Short mmCIF file of C-alpha atoms in Angstrom, two decimals:
data_model
loop_
_atom_site.label_atom_id
_atom_site.label_comp_id
_atom_site.label_asym_id
_atom_site.label_seq_id
_atom_site.Cartn_x
_atom_site.Cartn_y
_atom_site.Cartn_z
CA SER S 294 0.00 0.01 -0.01
CA GLN S 295 1.05 3.61 -0.48
CA LYS S 296 2.73 5.17 2.52
CA ILE S 297 4.27 8.48 3.46
CA GLU S 298 6.50 8.43 6.52
CA GLN S 299 7.93 11.36 8.42
CA ASN S 300 10.00 11.35 11.65
CA SER S 301 7.36 10.84 14.33
CA GLU S 302 9.65 12.05 17.07
CA ALA S 303 9.88 15.76 17.66
CA LEU S 304 13.06 17.47 16.46
CA ASN S 305 14.65 19.82 19.00
CA ILE S 306 17.47 22.07 17.83
CA GLN S 307 19.30 25.19 18.95
CA GLU S 308 18.64 28.55 17.34
CA GLY S 309 20.99 29.23 14.46
CA LYS S 310 21.47 25.56 13.58
CA THR S 311 20.12 23.83 10.48
CA ALA S 312 17.01 21.68 10.88
CA THR S 313 16.64 18.72 8.59
CA LEU S 314 13.32 16.89 8.26
CA THR S 315 12.81 13.69 6.30
CA CYS S 316 9.91 12.43 4.22
CA ASN S 317 10.01 8.87 2.82
CA TYR S 318 7.38 7.29 0.62
CA THR S 319 6.65 3.82 -0.71
CA ASN S 320 4.64 2.53 -3.65
CA TYR S 321 4.32 5.98 -5.15
CA SER S 322 5.70 7.61 -8.28
CA PRO S 323 4.73 11.22 -7.60
CA ALA S 324 5.18 13.92 -10.16
CA TYR S 325 5.84 16.38 -7.34
CA LEU S 326 6.08 16.69 -3.59
CA GLN S 327 4.96 19.51 -1.34
CA TRP S 328 5.90 20.78 2.12
CA TYR S 329 3.52 22.62 4.44
CA ARG S 330 3.90 24.23 7.83
CA GLN S 331 1.17 23.89 10.48
CA ASP S 332 0.91 25.88 13.71
CA PRO S 333 -1.27 24.57 16.61
CA GLY S 334 -4.96 25.09 15.97
CA ARG S 335 -4.37 26.38 12.45
CA GLY S 336 -4.58 24.94 8.94
CA PRO S 337 -1.41 23.96 7.07
CA VAL S 338 0.33 26.68 5.05
CA PHE S 339 2.04 25.86 1.76
CA LEU S 340 5.80 26.32 1.72
CA LEU S 341 7.40 24.66 -1.30
CA LEU S 342 6.67 22.33 -4.19
CA ILE S 343 9.39 20.33 -5.93
CA ARG S 344 8.87 18.40 -9.15
CA GLU S 345 10.32 14.97 -10.01
CA ASN S 346 12.75 16.50 -12.48
CA GLU S 347 14.11 18.97 -9.90
CA LYS S 348 16.77 17.86 -7.50
CA GLU S 349 16.66 20.84 -5.23
CA LYS S 350 14.59 23.92 -4.62
CA ARG S 351 15.25 26.93 -2.39
CA LYS S 352 13.18 29.71 -0.90
CA GLU S 353 14.93 32.09 1.45
CA ARG S 354 16.15 29.90 4.37
CA LEU S 355 14.32 26.84 3.15
CA LYS S 356 15.73 24.10 0.94
CA VAL S 357 14.02 20.97 -0.33
CA THR S 358 15.60 17.99 -2.13
CA PHE S 359 13.76 15.22 -3.96
CA ASP S 360 15.40 11.87 -4.68
CA THR S 361 13.04 9.71 -6.71
CA THR S 362 15.49 6.79 -6.58
CA LEU S 363 15.61 6.77 -2.76
CA LYS S 364 11.93 7.83 -2.65
CA GLN S 365 12.85 10.51 -0.19
CA SER S 366 12.60 14.27 0.27
CA LEU S 367 14.68 16.28 2.74
CA PHE S 368 13.53 19.67 4.03
CA HIS S 369 16.14 21.98 5.49
CA ILE S 370 15.74 25.22 7.45
CA THR S 371 19.06 27.05 7.77
CA ALA S 372 19.83 29.56 10.51
CA SER S 373 16.71 28.36 12.38
CA GLN S 374 14.81 30.70 14.61
CA PRO S 375 12.32 30.07 17.45
CA ALA S 376 9.61 31.36 15.10
CA ASP S 377 10.30 28.34 12.86
CA SER S 378 8.85 26.08 15.65
CA ALA S 379 5.86 24.28 14.15
CA THR S 380 4.82 20.98 12.65
CA TYR S 381 6.02 20.36 9.08
CA LEU S 382 4.02 18.13 6.75
CA CYS S 383 5.01 16.58 3.45
CA ALA S 384 2.38 15.77 0.85
CA LEU S 385 2.16 13.76 -2.41
CA GLU S 386 -0.51 13.05 -4.97
CA ASN S 387 -1.65 9.46 -4.68
CA GLN S 388 -2.57 7.24 -7.66
CA GLY S 389 -6.07 8.65 -7.52
CA GLY S 390 -4.68 12.12 -8.03
CA LYS S 391 -5.47 13.34 -4.52
CA LEU S 392 -3.07 15.07 -2.12
CA ILE S 393 -2.08 12.79 0.75
CA PHE S 394 -0.16 13.97 3.81
CA GLY S 395 2.42 12.42 6.08
CA GLN S 396 1.86 12.54 9.85
CA GLY S 397 4.14 15.51 10.25
CA THR S 398 7.26 16.24 12.25
CA GLU S 399 7.19 18.72 15.11
CA LEU S 400 10.14 21.06 15.16
CA SER S 401 11.14 23.02 18.25
CA VAL S 402 13.88 25.66 17.98
CA LYS S 403 15.30 26.71 21.35
CA PRO S 404 16.82 30.20 21.88
CA GLU L 19 -8.48 38.66 -2.15
CA THR L 20 -10.09 36.75 0.71
CA GLY L 21 -8.66 33.55 2.10
CA VAL L 22 -10.37 30.29 2.94
CA THR L 23 -12.85 30.69 5.78
CA GLN L 24 -14.54 27.89 7.76
CA SER L 25 -17.47 27.93 10.14
CA PRO L 26 -18.03 27.24 12.91
CA THR L 27 -14.61 27.27 14.52
CA HIS L 28 -15.65 24.91 17.32
CA LEU L 29 -18.61 22.53 17.68
CA ILE L 30 -19.77 20.09 20.32
CA LYS L 31 -22.17 17.31 19.38
CA THR L 32 -23.40 14.12 20.87
CA ARG L 33 -23.11 10.68 19.39
CA GLY L 34 -25.75 9.93 16.76
CA GLN L 35 -26.31 13.60 15.85
CA GLN L 36 -25.70 15.17 12.45
CA VAL L 37 -23.37 18.08 11.71
CA THR L 38 -22.81 20.46 8.81
CA LEU L 39 -19.53 22.28 8.40
CA ARG L 40 -19.08 25.19 5.95
CA CYS L 41 -16.22 26.48 3.87
CA SER L 42 -15.78 29.53 1.61
CA SER L 43 -12.96 29.01 -0.85
CA GLN L 44 -10.33 31.53 -1.82
CA SER L 45 -11.31 33.96 -4.55
CA GLY L 46 -10.62 32.43 -7.98
CA HIS L 47 -10.45 28.85 -6.73
CA ASN L 48 -12.92 26.29 -8.05
CA THR L 49 -11.74 23.19 -6.21
CA VAL L 50 -12.41 22.39 -2.57
CA SER L 51 -10.91 19.46 -0.64
CA TRP L 52 -11.90 18.33 2.85
CA TYR L 53 -9.54 16.70 5.35
CA GLN L 54 -9.95 15.20 8.81
CA GLN L 55 -7.07 15.66 11.21
CA ALA L 56 -6.91 13.75 14.48
CA LEU L 57 -4.63 15.04 17.23
CA GLY L 58 -0.99 14.34 16.47
CA GLN L 59 -1.72 13.01 13.00
CA GLY L 60 -1.51 14.40 9.48
CA PRO L 61 -4.62 15.45 7.58
CA GLN L 62 -6.59 12.53 6.09
CA PHE L 63 -8.28 13.13 2.72
CA ILE L 64 -12.08 12.87 2.85
CA PHE L 65 -13.20 14.07 -0.59
CA GLN L 66 -12.73 16.76 -3.20
CA TYR L 67 -15.19 18.82 -5.20
CA TYR L 68 -14.39 20.40 -8.57
CA ARG L 69 -16.98 22.57 -10.31
CA GLU L 70 -19.76 21.25 -8.06
CA GLU L 71 -19.01 17.57 -8.74
CA GLU L 72 -17.33 15.10 -6.39
CA ASN L 73 -13.91 14.52 -7.82
CA GLY L 74 -12.41 11.84 -5.65
CA ARG L 75 -13.04 10.30 -2.25
CA GLY L 76 -10.82 8.93 0.48
CA ASN L 77 -11.48 5.99 2.75
CA PHE L 78 -14.47 7.45 4.62
CA PRO L 79 -17.97 5.91 4.98
CA PRO L 80 -21.00 7.25 3.13
CA ARG L 81 -22.25 9.07 6.21
CA PHE L 82 -19.60 11.66 5.29
CA SER L 83 -21.08 13.63 2.39
CA GLY L 84 -20.56 17.00 0.81
CA LEU L 85 -21.75 19.66 -1.59
CA GLN L 86 -20.16 22.40 -3.59
CA PHE L 87 -22.20 25.42 -4.59
CA PRO L 88 -22.06 27.54 -7.76
CA ASN L 89 -19.95 30.13 -5.93
CA TYR L 90 -17.53 27.27 -5.09
CA SER L 91 -18.25 27.34 -1.37
CA SER L 92 -18.71 23.91 0.15
CA GLU L 93 -20.35 21.95 2.94
CA LEU L 94 -19.29 18.78 4.73
CA ASN L 95 -22.09 16.82 6.32
CA VAL L 96 -21.57 13.96 8.79
CA ASN L 97 -24.52 11.82 9.86
CA ALA L 98 -24.79 9.48 12.81
CA LEU L 99 -21.79 10.98 14.56
CA GLU L 100 -19.42 8.60 16.34
CA LEU L 101 -16.91 9.40 19.11
CA ASP L 102 -14.04 8.78 16.65
CA ASP L 103 -15.32 11.61 14.45
CA SER L 104 -13.87 14.05 16.99
CA ALA L 105 -11.18 15.85 15.06
CA LEU L 106 -10.15 19.08 13.31
CA TYR L 107 -11.90 19.30 9.93
CA LEU L 108 -9.95 21.25 7.37
CA CYS L 109 -11.12 22.71 4.09
CA ALA L 110 -8.60 23.62 1.34
CA SER L 111 -9.15 25.36 -1.93
CA SER L 112 -7.11 25.33 -5.09
CA ARG L 113 -7.30 26.40 -8.72
CA GLY L 114 -8.42 23.85 -11.31
CA ASP L 115 -8.52 20.15 -10.57
CA ARG L 116 -4.87 20.11 -9.63
CA ASN L 117 -3.54 19.71 -6.13
CA GLU L 118 -0.62 22.07 -6.39
CA LYS L 119 -0.50 24.58 -3.60
CA LEU L 120 -3.59 24.10 -1.44
CA PHE L 121 -4.85 27.00 0.67
CA PHE L 122 -6.30 25.85 3.95
CA GLY L 123 -8.79 27.40 6.32
CA SER L 124 -8.19 27.32 10.08
CA GLY L 125 -10.53 24.39 10.47
CA THR L 126 -13.51 23.40 12.56
CA GLN L 127 -12.76 21.59 15.80
CA LEU L 128 -15.53 18.97 16.28
CA SER L 129 -15.98 17.25 19.59
CA VAL L 130 -18.40 14.28 19.78
CA LEU L 131 -19.47 13.37 23.31
#
């Protein structure tokens, strides 16, 4: 069956360090992958989309990689700040063409 | 340009009751998707509406139903509520029948007692 797996354990890092979050998928061949940020009690907010023919994409302090051979995406936040503390979700289109989300990884950036 | 708005923000119901949740999509968006999010989990896809027609459904029973109106706003109806239906219900809008870059509302927190 199709699965999306993200680190279930919370990631705690020090301010200024780089946070790296992982998204692995099985039994998919997605044309693209997306990352969203979700704050408590709020809906997810779109951050980045990377297509299968793109190895890397950047937006300000954010960087996403997409390895279709490993079936993995890495999401990096450089020079992290306490305001980056949130849950980060990866999402893929399933075979039915609908956007399916991972369970999310909670990031906590300490001052 | 207005964002996605959902109402109500919070709702308390008892088991067996019926509930209707509402969503106004972002201006210019004709697709609405509904998700259920349990505490500590990712959003689970319920169904999607595109131009007033259901355009895909997740693994939810028929007591979860929906509508999309000509102005692209949408309703989610849940009949015969069960305790496990307690969750945050999220509505997301997008342009066309693609799923690139969804815009989410803040959700309706439903508690079933």
